[in-house]
PDB file of N, CA and C in Angstrom:
ATOM      1  N   PRO A 299      86.669  12.663   4.056  1.00 67.00           N
ATOM      2  CA  PRO A 299      85.633  13.373   3.838  1.00 67.00           C
ATOM      3  C   PRO A 299      85.003  14.148   5.179  1.00 67.00           C
ATOM      4  N   LEU A 300      83.441  14.749   4.450  1.00 72.00           N
ATOM      5  CA  LEU A 300      83.316  15.339   5.436  1.00 72.00           C
ATOM      6  C   LEU A 300      81.736  14.159   6.649  1.00 72.00           C
ATOM      7  N   SER A 301      81.592  13.224   5.705  1.00 79.00           N
ATOM      8  CA  SER A 301      80.360  12.315   6.413  1.00 79.00           C
ATOM      9  C   SER A 301      80.632  11.338   7.071  1.00 79.00           C
ATOM     10  N   TYR A 302      82.497  11.182   6.762  1.00 79.00           N
ATOM     11  CA  TYR A 302      83.833  10.266   7.621  1.00 79.00           C
ATOM     12  C   TYR A 302      83.343  11.208   9.030  1.00 79.00           C
ATOM     13  N   THR A 303      83.449  12.465   9.154  1.00 80.00           N
ATOM     14  CA  THR A 303      83.896  12.968   9.888  1.00 80.00           C
ATOM     15  C   THR A 303      82.665  12.820  10.909  1.00 80.00           C
ATOM     16  N   ARG A 304      81.469  13.616  10.244  1.00 86.00           N
ATOM     17  CA  ARG A 304      80.553  13.198  11.471  1.00 86.00           C
ATOM     18  C   ARG A 304      80.416  11.965  11.765  1.00 86.00           C
ATOM     19  N   HIS A 305      80.588  11.008  10.638  1.00 89.00           N
ATOM     20  CA  HIS A 305      80.492   9.303  11.727  1.00 89.00           C
ATOM     21  C   HIS A 305      81.428   9.570  12.188  1.00 89.00           C
ATOM     22  N   THR A 306      82.320   9.367  12.535  1.00 88.00           N
ATOM     23  CA  THR A 306      83.458   8.876  13.884  1.00 88.00           C
ATOM     24  C   THR A 306      83.467   9.912  15.007  1.00 88.00           C
ATOM     25  N   SER A 307      82.592  11.133  14.693  1.00 89.00           N
ATOM     26  CA  SER A 307      82.249  12.243  15.807  1.00 89.00           C
ATOM     27  C   SER A 307      81.030  11.510  16.798  1.00 89.00           C
ATOM     28  N   ARG A 308      79.958  10.739  15.591  1.00 93.00           N
ATOM     29  CA  ARG A 308      78.632  10.774  16.305  1.00 93.00           C
ATOM     30  C   ARG A 308      79.146   8.766  16.792  1.00 93.00           C
ATOM     31  N   SER A 309      79.800   8.495  16.313  1.00 94.00           N
ATOM     32  CA  SER A 309      80.368   7.143  17.297  1.00 94.00           C
ATOM     33  C   SER A 309      80.865   7.544  18.520  1.00 94.00           C
ATOM     34  N   VAL A 310      81.929   8.293  18.425  1.00 94.00           N
ATOM     35  CA  VAL A 310      82.245   8.747  19.848  1.00 94.00           C
ATOM     36  C   VAL A 310      81.823   8.882  20.833  1.00 94.00           C
ATOM     37  N   LEU A 311      80.839   9.725  20.485  1.00 94.00           N
ATOM     38  CA  LEU A 311      79.383  10.204  21.097  1.00 94.00           C
ATOM     39  C   LEU A 311      78.693   9.022  22.043  1.00 94.00           C
ATOM     40  N   LEU A 312      78.634   8.227  20.536  1.00 96.00           N
ATOM     41  CA  LEU A 312      77.180   7.744  21.094  1.00 96.00           C
ATOM     42  C   LEU A 312      78.350   6.399  22.246  1.00 96.00           C
ATOM     43  N   PHE A 313      79.264   5.856  21.632  1.00 96.00           N
ATOM     44  CA  PHE A 313      80.097   4.857  22.512  1.00 96.00           C
ATOM     45  C   PHE A 313      80.511   5.824  24.630  1.00 96.00           C
ATOM     46  N   LEU A 314      80.315   7.359  24.235  1.00 96.00           N
ATOM     47  CA  LEU A 314      80.751   8.053  25.536  1.00 96.00           C
ATOM     48  C   LEU A 314      79.420   8.034  26.372  1.00 96.00           C
ATOM     49  N   VAL A 315      78.495   8.090  25.870  1.00 96.00           N
ATOM     50  CA  VAL A 315      77.461   8.232  26.500  1.00 96.00           C
ATOM     51  C   VAL A 315      76.679   6.716  26.945  1.00 96.00           C
ATOM     52  N   GLY A 316      77.568   5.476  26.357  1.00 97.00           N
ATOM     53  CA  GLY A 316      76.737   3.958  26.803  1.00 97.00           C
ATOM     54  C   GLY A 316      78.049   4.054  28.227  1.00 97.00           C
ATOM     55  N   LEU A 317      78.853   4.454  27.505  1.00 96.00           N
ATOM     56  CA  LEU A 317      79.892   3.855  28.554  1.00 96.00           C
ATOM     57  C   LEU A 317      79.506   3.784  30.107  1.00 96.00           C
ATOM     58  N   PRO A 318      79.483   5.031  30.781  1.00 97.00           N
ATOM     59  CA  PRO A 318      78.771   4.911  31.741  1.00 97.00           C
ATOM     60  C   PRO A 318      77.898   3.608  32.332  1.00 97.00           C
ATOM     61  N   PHE A 319      76.865   3.550  31.640  1.00 96.00           N
ATOM     62  CA  PHE A 319      75.948   2.822  32.249  1.00 96.00           C
ATOM     63  C   PHE A 319      76.442   1.270  32.153  1.00 96.00           C
ATOM     64  N   ALA A 320      77.852   1.047  31.415  1.00 96.00           N
ATOM     65  CA  ALA A 320      78.740  -0.262  30.568  1.00 96.00           C
ATOM     66  C   ALA A 320      79.407  -0.222  32.575  1.00 96.00           C
ATOM     67  N   LEU A 321      80.370   0.580  32.765  1.00 96.00           N
ATOM     68  CA  LEU A 321      81.412   0.818  34.009  1.00 96.00           C
ATOM     69  C   LEU A 321      80.645   0.899  35.358  1.00 96.00           C
ATOM     70  N   TRP A 322      78.903   1.039  35.080  1.00 96.00           N
ATOM     71  CA  TRP A 322      78.984   1.684  36.693  1.00 96.00           C
ATOM     72  C   TRP A 322      78.556   0.400  37.629  1.00 96.00           C
ATOM     73  N   GLY A 323      78.213  -0.546  37.449  1.00 95.00           N
ATOM     74  CA  GLY A 323      78.445  -1.655  37.701  1.00 95.00           C
ATOM     75  C   GLY A 323      79.533  -2.186  38.540  1.00 95.00           C
ATOM     76  N   VAL A 324      80.878  -1.717  37.930  1.00 95.00           N
ATOM     77  CA  VAL A 324      82.380  -2.439  38.004  1.00 95.00           C
ATOM     78  C   VAL A 324      82.585  -1.578  38.882  1.00 95.00           C
ATOM     79  N   LEU A 325      82.665  -0.068  39.067  1.00 95.00           N
ATOM     80  CA  LEU A 325      83.031   1.126  39.696  1.00 95.00           C
ATOM     81  C   LEU A 325      82.316   1.961  39.963  1.00 95.00           C
ATOM     82  N   GLY A 326      81.171   1.891  39.989  1.00 95.00           N
ATOM     83  CA  GLY A 326      79.999   2.627  41.241  1.00 95.00           C
ATOM     84  C   GLY A 326      80.724   4.292  41.393  1.00 95.00           C
ATOM     85  N   TRP A 327      80.639   4.874  41.979  1.00 96.00           N
ATOM     86  CA  TRP A 327      80.938   6.421  41.369  1.00 96.00           C
ATOM     87  C   TRP A 327      82.004   6.537  41.366  1.00 96.00           C
ATOM     88  N   SER A 328      82.982   5.989  41.450  1.00 96.00           N
ATOM     89  CA  SER A 328      84.683   6.052  40.529  1.00 96.00           C
ATOM     90  C   SER A 328      84.448   6.188  39.315  1.00 96.00           C
ATOM     91  N   THR A 329      83.106   6.158  38.175  1.00 96.00           N
ATOM     92  CA  THR A 329      82.858   5.452  36.745  1.00 96.00           C
ATOM     93  C   THR A 329      82.427   7.253  36.788  1.00 96.00           C
ATOM     94  N   VAL A 330      82.101   7.843  37.250  1.00 96.00           N
ATOM     95  CA  VAL A 330      82.208   9.740  37.169  1.00 96.00           C
ATOM     96  C   VAL A 330      83.451   9.772  36.541  1.00 96.00           C
ATOM     97  N   HIS A 331      84.681   9.483  37.167  1.00 97.00           N
ATOM     98  CA  HIS A 331      86.021  10.270  37.102  1.00 97.00           C
ATOM     99  C   HIS A 331      86.585   9.393  36.112  1.00 97.00           C
ATOM    100  N   VAL A 332      86.639   8.286  35.795  1.00 97.00           N
ATOM    101  CA  VAL A 332      87.179   7.417  35.016  1.00 97.00           C
ATOM    102  C   VAL A 332      86.640   7.413  33.583  1.00 97.00           C
ATOM    103  N   VAL A 333      85.097   7.764  33.406  1.00 97.00           N
ATOM    104  CA  VAL A 333      84.706   8.491  32.107  1.00 97.00           C
ATOM    105  C   VAL A 333      85.286  10.132  31.554  1.00 97.00           C
ATOM    106  N   ALA A 334      85.209  10.866  32.817  1.00 97.00           N
ATOM    107  CA  ALA A 334      85.386  11.985  32.422  1.00 97.00           C
ATOM    108  C   ALA A 334      87.104  11.844  31.590  1.00 97.00           C
ATOM    109  N   VAL A 335      88.148  11.196  32.038  1.00 97.00           N
ATOM    110  CA  VAL A 335      89.293  11.185  32.207  1.00 97.00           C
ATOM    111  C   VAL A 335      88.851  10.401  30.310  1.00 97.00           C
ATOM    112  N   ILE A 336      88.338   9.185  29.730  1.00 97.00           N
ATOM    113  CA  ILE A 336      88.870   8.819  29.015  1.00 97.00           C
ATOM    114  C   ILE A 336      88.179   9.433  27.932  1.00 97.00           C
ATOM    115  N   ALA A 337      86.583  10.481  27.958  1.00 97.00           N
ATOM    116  CA  ALA A 337      86.256  10.794  27.052  1.00 97.00           C
ATOM    117  C   ALA A 337      86.870  12.090  27.060  1.00 97.00           C
ATOM    118  N   PHE A 338      87.956  12.924  28.050  1.00 97.00           N
ATOM    119  CA  PHE A 338      89.027  13.661  27.738  1.00 97.00           C
ATOM    120  C   PHE A 338      89.634  13.286  26.443  1.00 97.00           C
ATOM    121  N   VAL A 339      90.432  11.947  26.780  1.00 97.00           N
ATOM    122  CA  VAL A 339      91.145  11.556  25.976  1.00 97.00           C
ATOM    123  C   VAL A 339      90.610  10.799  24.500  1.00 97.00           C
ATOM    124  N   ILE A 340      89.280  10.755  24.666  1.00 95.00           N
ATOM    125  CA  ILE A 340      89.303   9.972  22.641  1.00 95.00           C
ATOM    126  C   ILE A 340      88.409  11.690  22.406  1.00 95.00           C
ATOM    127  N   LEU A 341      88.064  12.192  22.920  1.00 94.00           N
ATOM    128  CA  LEU A 341      88.218  13.723  22.009  1.00 94.00           C
ATOM    129  C   LEU A 341      89.297  14.301  22.113  1.00 94.00           C
ATOM    130  N   GLY A 342      89.856  14.541  22.804  1.00 94.00           N
ATOM    131  CA  GLY A 342      91.602  15.049  22.176  1.00 94.00           C
ATOM    132  C   GLY A 342      91.986  14.310  20.649  1.00 94.00           C
ATOM    133  N   ILE A 343      92.005  13.087  20.600  1.00 92.00           N
ATOM    134  CA  ILE A 343      92.483  12.157  19.536  1.00 92.00           C
ATOM    135  C   ILE A 343      91.348  12.771  18.511  1.00 92.00           C
ATOM    136  N   ASP A 344      90.477  12.443  18.614  1.00 89.00           N
ATOM    137  CA  ASP A 344      89.476  13.347  17.399  1.00 89.00           C
ATOM    138  C   ASP A 344      89.250  14.527  17.032  1.00 89.00           C
ATOM    139  N   GLU A 345      89.669  15.331  17.850  1.00 87.00           N
ATOM    140  CA  GLU A 345      90.122  16.780  17.324  1.00 87.00           C
ATOM    141  C   GLU A 345      91.424  16.732  16.917  1.00 87.00           C
ATOM    142  N   THR A 346      92.132  15.901  17.318  1.00 87.00           N
ATOM    143  CA  THR A 346      93.622  15.874  16.307  1.00 87.00           C
ATOM    144  C   THR A 346      93.272  15.672  15.766  1.00 87.00           C
ATOM    145  N   GLY A 347      92.513  14.587  15.321  1.00 84.00           N
ATOM    146  CA  GLY A 347      92.952  13.735  13.670  1.00 84.00           C
ATOM    147  C   GLY A 347      91.638  14.436  13.244  1.00 84.00           C
ATOM    148  N   PHE A 348      91.225  15.295  13.242  1.00 80.00           N
ATOM    149  CA  PHE A 348      90.064  16.408  12.534  1.00 80.00           C
ATOM    150  C   PHE A 348      91.056  17.764  11.907  1.00 80.00           C
ATOM    151  N   GLY A 349      91.978  18.152  13.186  1.00 78.00           N
ATOM    152  CA  GLY A 349      92.817  18.891  12.538  1.00 78.00           C
ATOM    153  C   GLY A 349      93.903  18.670  11.956  1.00 78.00           C
ATOM    154  N   ILE A 350      94.005  16.780  11.740  1.00 80.00           N
ATOM    155  CA  ILE A 350      95.688  16.816  11.319  1.00 80.00           C
ATOM    156  C   ILE A 350      95.013  16.687   9.736  1.00 80.00           C
ATOM    157  N   GLU A 351      93.449  16.472   9.552  1.00 77.00           N
ATOM    158  CA  GLU A 351      92.585  16.217   8.439  1.00 77.00           C
ATOM    159  C   GLU A 351      92.161  16.752   7.335  1.00 77.00           C
ATOM    160  N   GLU A 352      92.432  18.180   7.832  1.00 72.00           N
ATOM    161  CA  GLU A 352      92.234  19.803   7.612  1.00 72.00           C
ATOM    162  C   GLU A 352      93.112  20.769   7.916  1.00 72.00           C
ATOM    163  N   PRO A 353      94.496  20.822   6.958  1.00 69.00           N
ATOM    164  CA  PRO A 353      95.279  21.779   7.771  1.00 69.00           C
ATOM    165  C   PRO A 353      95.197  22.967   7.499  1.00 69.00           C
ATOM    166  N   PHE A 354      94.664  23.017   6.111  1.00 69.00           N
ATOM    167  CA  PHE A 354      94.115  24.506   5.816  1.00 69.00           C
ATOM    168  C   PHE A 354      93.392  25.104   6.665  1.00 69.00           C
ATOM    169  N   GLY A 355      92.492  24.521   6.585  1.00 69.00           N
ATOM    170  CA  GLY A 355      91.767  25.316   7.647  1.00 69.00           C
ATOM    171  C   GLY A 355      91.311  25.961   8.884  1.00 69.00           C
ATOM    172  N   ILE A 356      92.572  25.550   9.450  1.00 69.00           N
ATOM    173  CA  ILE A 356      93.536  26.572  10.212  1.00 69.00           C
ATOM    174  C   ILE A 356      94.086  27.572  10.357  1.00 69.00           C
ATOM    175  N   MET A 357      95.219  26.726   9.323  1.00 72.00           N
ATOM    176  CA  MET A 357      96.523  27.501   8.943  1.00 72.00           C
ATOM    177  C   MET A 357      96.083  28.819   7.845  1.00 72.00           C
ATOM    178  N   PRO A 358      96.793  29.953   8.477  1.00 79.00           N
ATOM    179  CA  PRO A 358      96.431  30.922   7.632  1.00 79.00           C
ATOM    180  C   PRO A 358      97.425  31.195   6.555  1.00 79.00           C
ATOM    181  N   ILE A 359      96.954  30.001   5.945  1.00 83.00           N
ATOM    182  CA  ILE A 359      97.722  29.953   3.956  1.00 83.00           C
ATOM    183  C   ILE A 359      97.374  31.453   2.570  1.00 83.00           C
ATOM    184  N   GLN A 360      96.247  31.996   2.732  1.00 85.00           N
ATOM    185  CA  GLN A 360      95.921  32.815   1.835  1.00 85.00           C
ATOM    186  C   GLN A 360      96.868  33.978   2.458  1.00 85.00           C
ATOM    187  N   PRO A 361      97.185  34.798   3.397  1.00 88.00           N
ATOM    188  CA  PRO A 361      98.619  35.826   3.932  1.00 88.00           C
ATOM    189  C   PRO A 361      99.762  34.929   3.505  1.00 88.00           C
ATOM    190  N   LEU A 362     100.463  33.787   3.679  1.00 87.00           N
ATOM    191  CA  LEU A 362     101.077  33.364   2.790  1.00 87.00           C
ATOM    192  C   LEU A 362     101.629  33.406   1.667  1.00 87.00           C
ATOM    193  N   CYS A 363     100.552  33.072   1.029  1.00 91.00           N
ATOM    194  CA  CYS A 363     100.145  33.250  -0.452  1.00 91.00           C
ATOM    195  C   CYS A 363     100.725  34.423  -1.014  1.00 91.00           C
ATOM    196  N   GLN A 364      99.885  35.263  -0.520  1.00 93.00           N
ATOM    197  CA  GLN A 364     100.215  36.735  -0.977  1.00 93.00           C
ATOM    198  C   GLN A 364     101.560  37.723  -0.468  1.00 93.00           C
ATOM    199  N   VAL A 365     102.042  36.554   0.529  1.00 94.00           N
ATOM    200  CA  VAL A 365     103.616  37.520   0.459  1.00 94.00           C
ATOM    201  C   VAL A 365     104.521  36.592  -0.644  1.00 94.00           C
ATOM    202  N   VAL A 366     104.307  35.090  -0.980  1.00 95.00           N
ATOM    203  CA  VAL A 366     105.142  35.105  -1.472  1.00 95.00           C
ATOM    204  C   VAL A 366     104.987  35.413  -3.184  1.00 95.00           C
ATOM    205  N   THR A 367     103.768  35.358  -3.641  1.00 96.00           N
ATOM    206  CA  THR A 367     103.321  35.718  -4.852  1.00 96.00           C
ATOM    207  C   THR A 367     104.068  37.466  -4.908  1.00 96.00           C
ATOM    208  N   ALA A 368     103.849  38.458  -3.981  1.00 96.00           N
ATOM    209  CA  ALA A 368     104.209  39.738  -4.168  1.00 96.00           C
ATOM    210  C   ALA A 368     105.745  39.672  -4.183  1.00 96.00           C
ATOM    211  N   THR A 369     106.723  38.856  -3.705  1.00 96.00           N
ATOM    212  CA  THR A 369     107.761  38.502  -3.751  1.00 96.00           C
ATOM    213  C   THR A 369     108.243  37.729  -5.033  1.00 96.00           C
ATOM    214  N   CYS A 370     107.670  37.103  -5.425  1.00 96.00           N
ATOM    215  CA  CYS A 370     107.493  36.204  -6.799  1.00 96.00           C
ATOM    216  C   CYS A 370     107.514  37.167  -7.707  1.00 96.00           C
ATOM    217  N   ARG A 371     107.417  37.957  -7.879  1.00 95.00           N
ATOM    218  CA  ARG A 371     106.335  39.590  -8.632  1.00 95.00           C
ATOM    219  C   ARG A 371     107.628  40.660  -7.711  1.00 95.00           C
ATOM    220  N   GLU A 372     108.227  40.950  -7.025  1.00 95.00           N
ATOM    221  CA  GLU A 372     109.380  41.744  -6.808  1.00 95.00           C
ATOM    222  C   GLU A 372     110.291  40.985  -7.677  1.00 95.00           C
ATOM    223  N   ALA A 373     110.744  40.043  -7.480  1.00 94.00           N
ATOM    224  CA  ALA A 373     111.839  39.457  -8.409  1.00 94.00           C
ATOM    225  C   ALA A 373     112.189  39.676  -9.961  1.00 94.00           C
ATOM    226  N   LEU A 374     110.829  39.089 -10.195  1.00 94.00           N
ATOM    227  CA  LEU A 374     110.698  39.246 -11.718  1.00 94.00           C
ATOM    228  C   LEU A 374     110.972  40.602 -11.870  1.00 94.00           C
ATOM    229  N   GLU A 375     110.628  41.427 -11.470  1.00 93.00           N
ATOM    230  CA  GLU A 375     110.852  42.809 -11.656  1.00 93.00           C
ATOM    231  C   GLU A 375     112.008  43.297 -11.805  1.00 93.00           C
ATOM    232  N   HIS A 376     112.833  43.090 -10.729  1.00 90.00           N
ATOM    233  CA  HIS A 376     114.383  43.125 -10.600  1.00 90.00           C
ATOM    234  C   HIS A 376     115.312  42.206 -11.861  1.00 90.00           C
ATOM    235  N   TYR A 377     114.761  41.201 -11.788  1.00 88.00           N
ATOM    236  CA  TYR A 377     115.300  40.641 -12.760  1.00 88.00           C
ATOM    237  C   TYR A 377     115.205  40.692 -14.124  1.00 88.00           C
ATOM    238  N   GLY A 378     114.220  40.564 -13.822  1.00 70.00           N
ATOM    239  CA  GLY A 378     113.714  39.731 -14.825  1.00 70.00           C
ATOM    240  C   GLY A 378     113.549  40.249 -16.571  1.00 70.00           C
TER     241      GLY A 378
END
């Protein structure tokens, strides 16, 4: 559902905003690079999950359906 997607995205962003403050004492200036890599990975997983959740939003399903419909009509006219 859309509300779940929004909730997880906001939670991930909130985590990523707070992460540098938690790591600064341990890593110092290396925090910038570590947080960038972690953000890249986590946001990539989030985007992949969104794509898997809504496959027909990114697939051109309408043209495929039109081709199948036209092919079925041709078959019915020819063999029917």
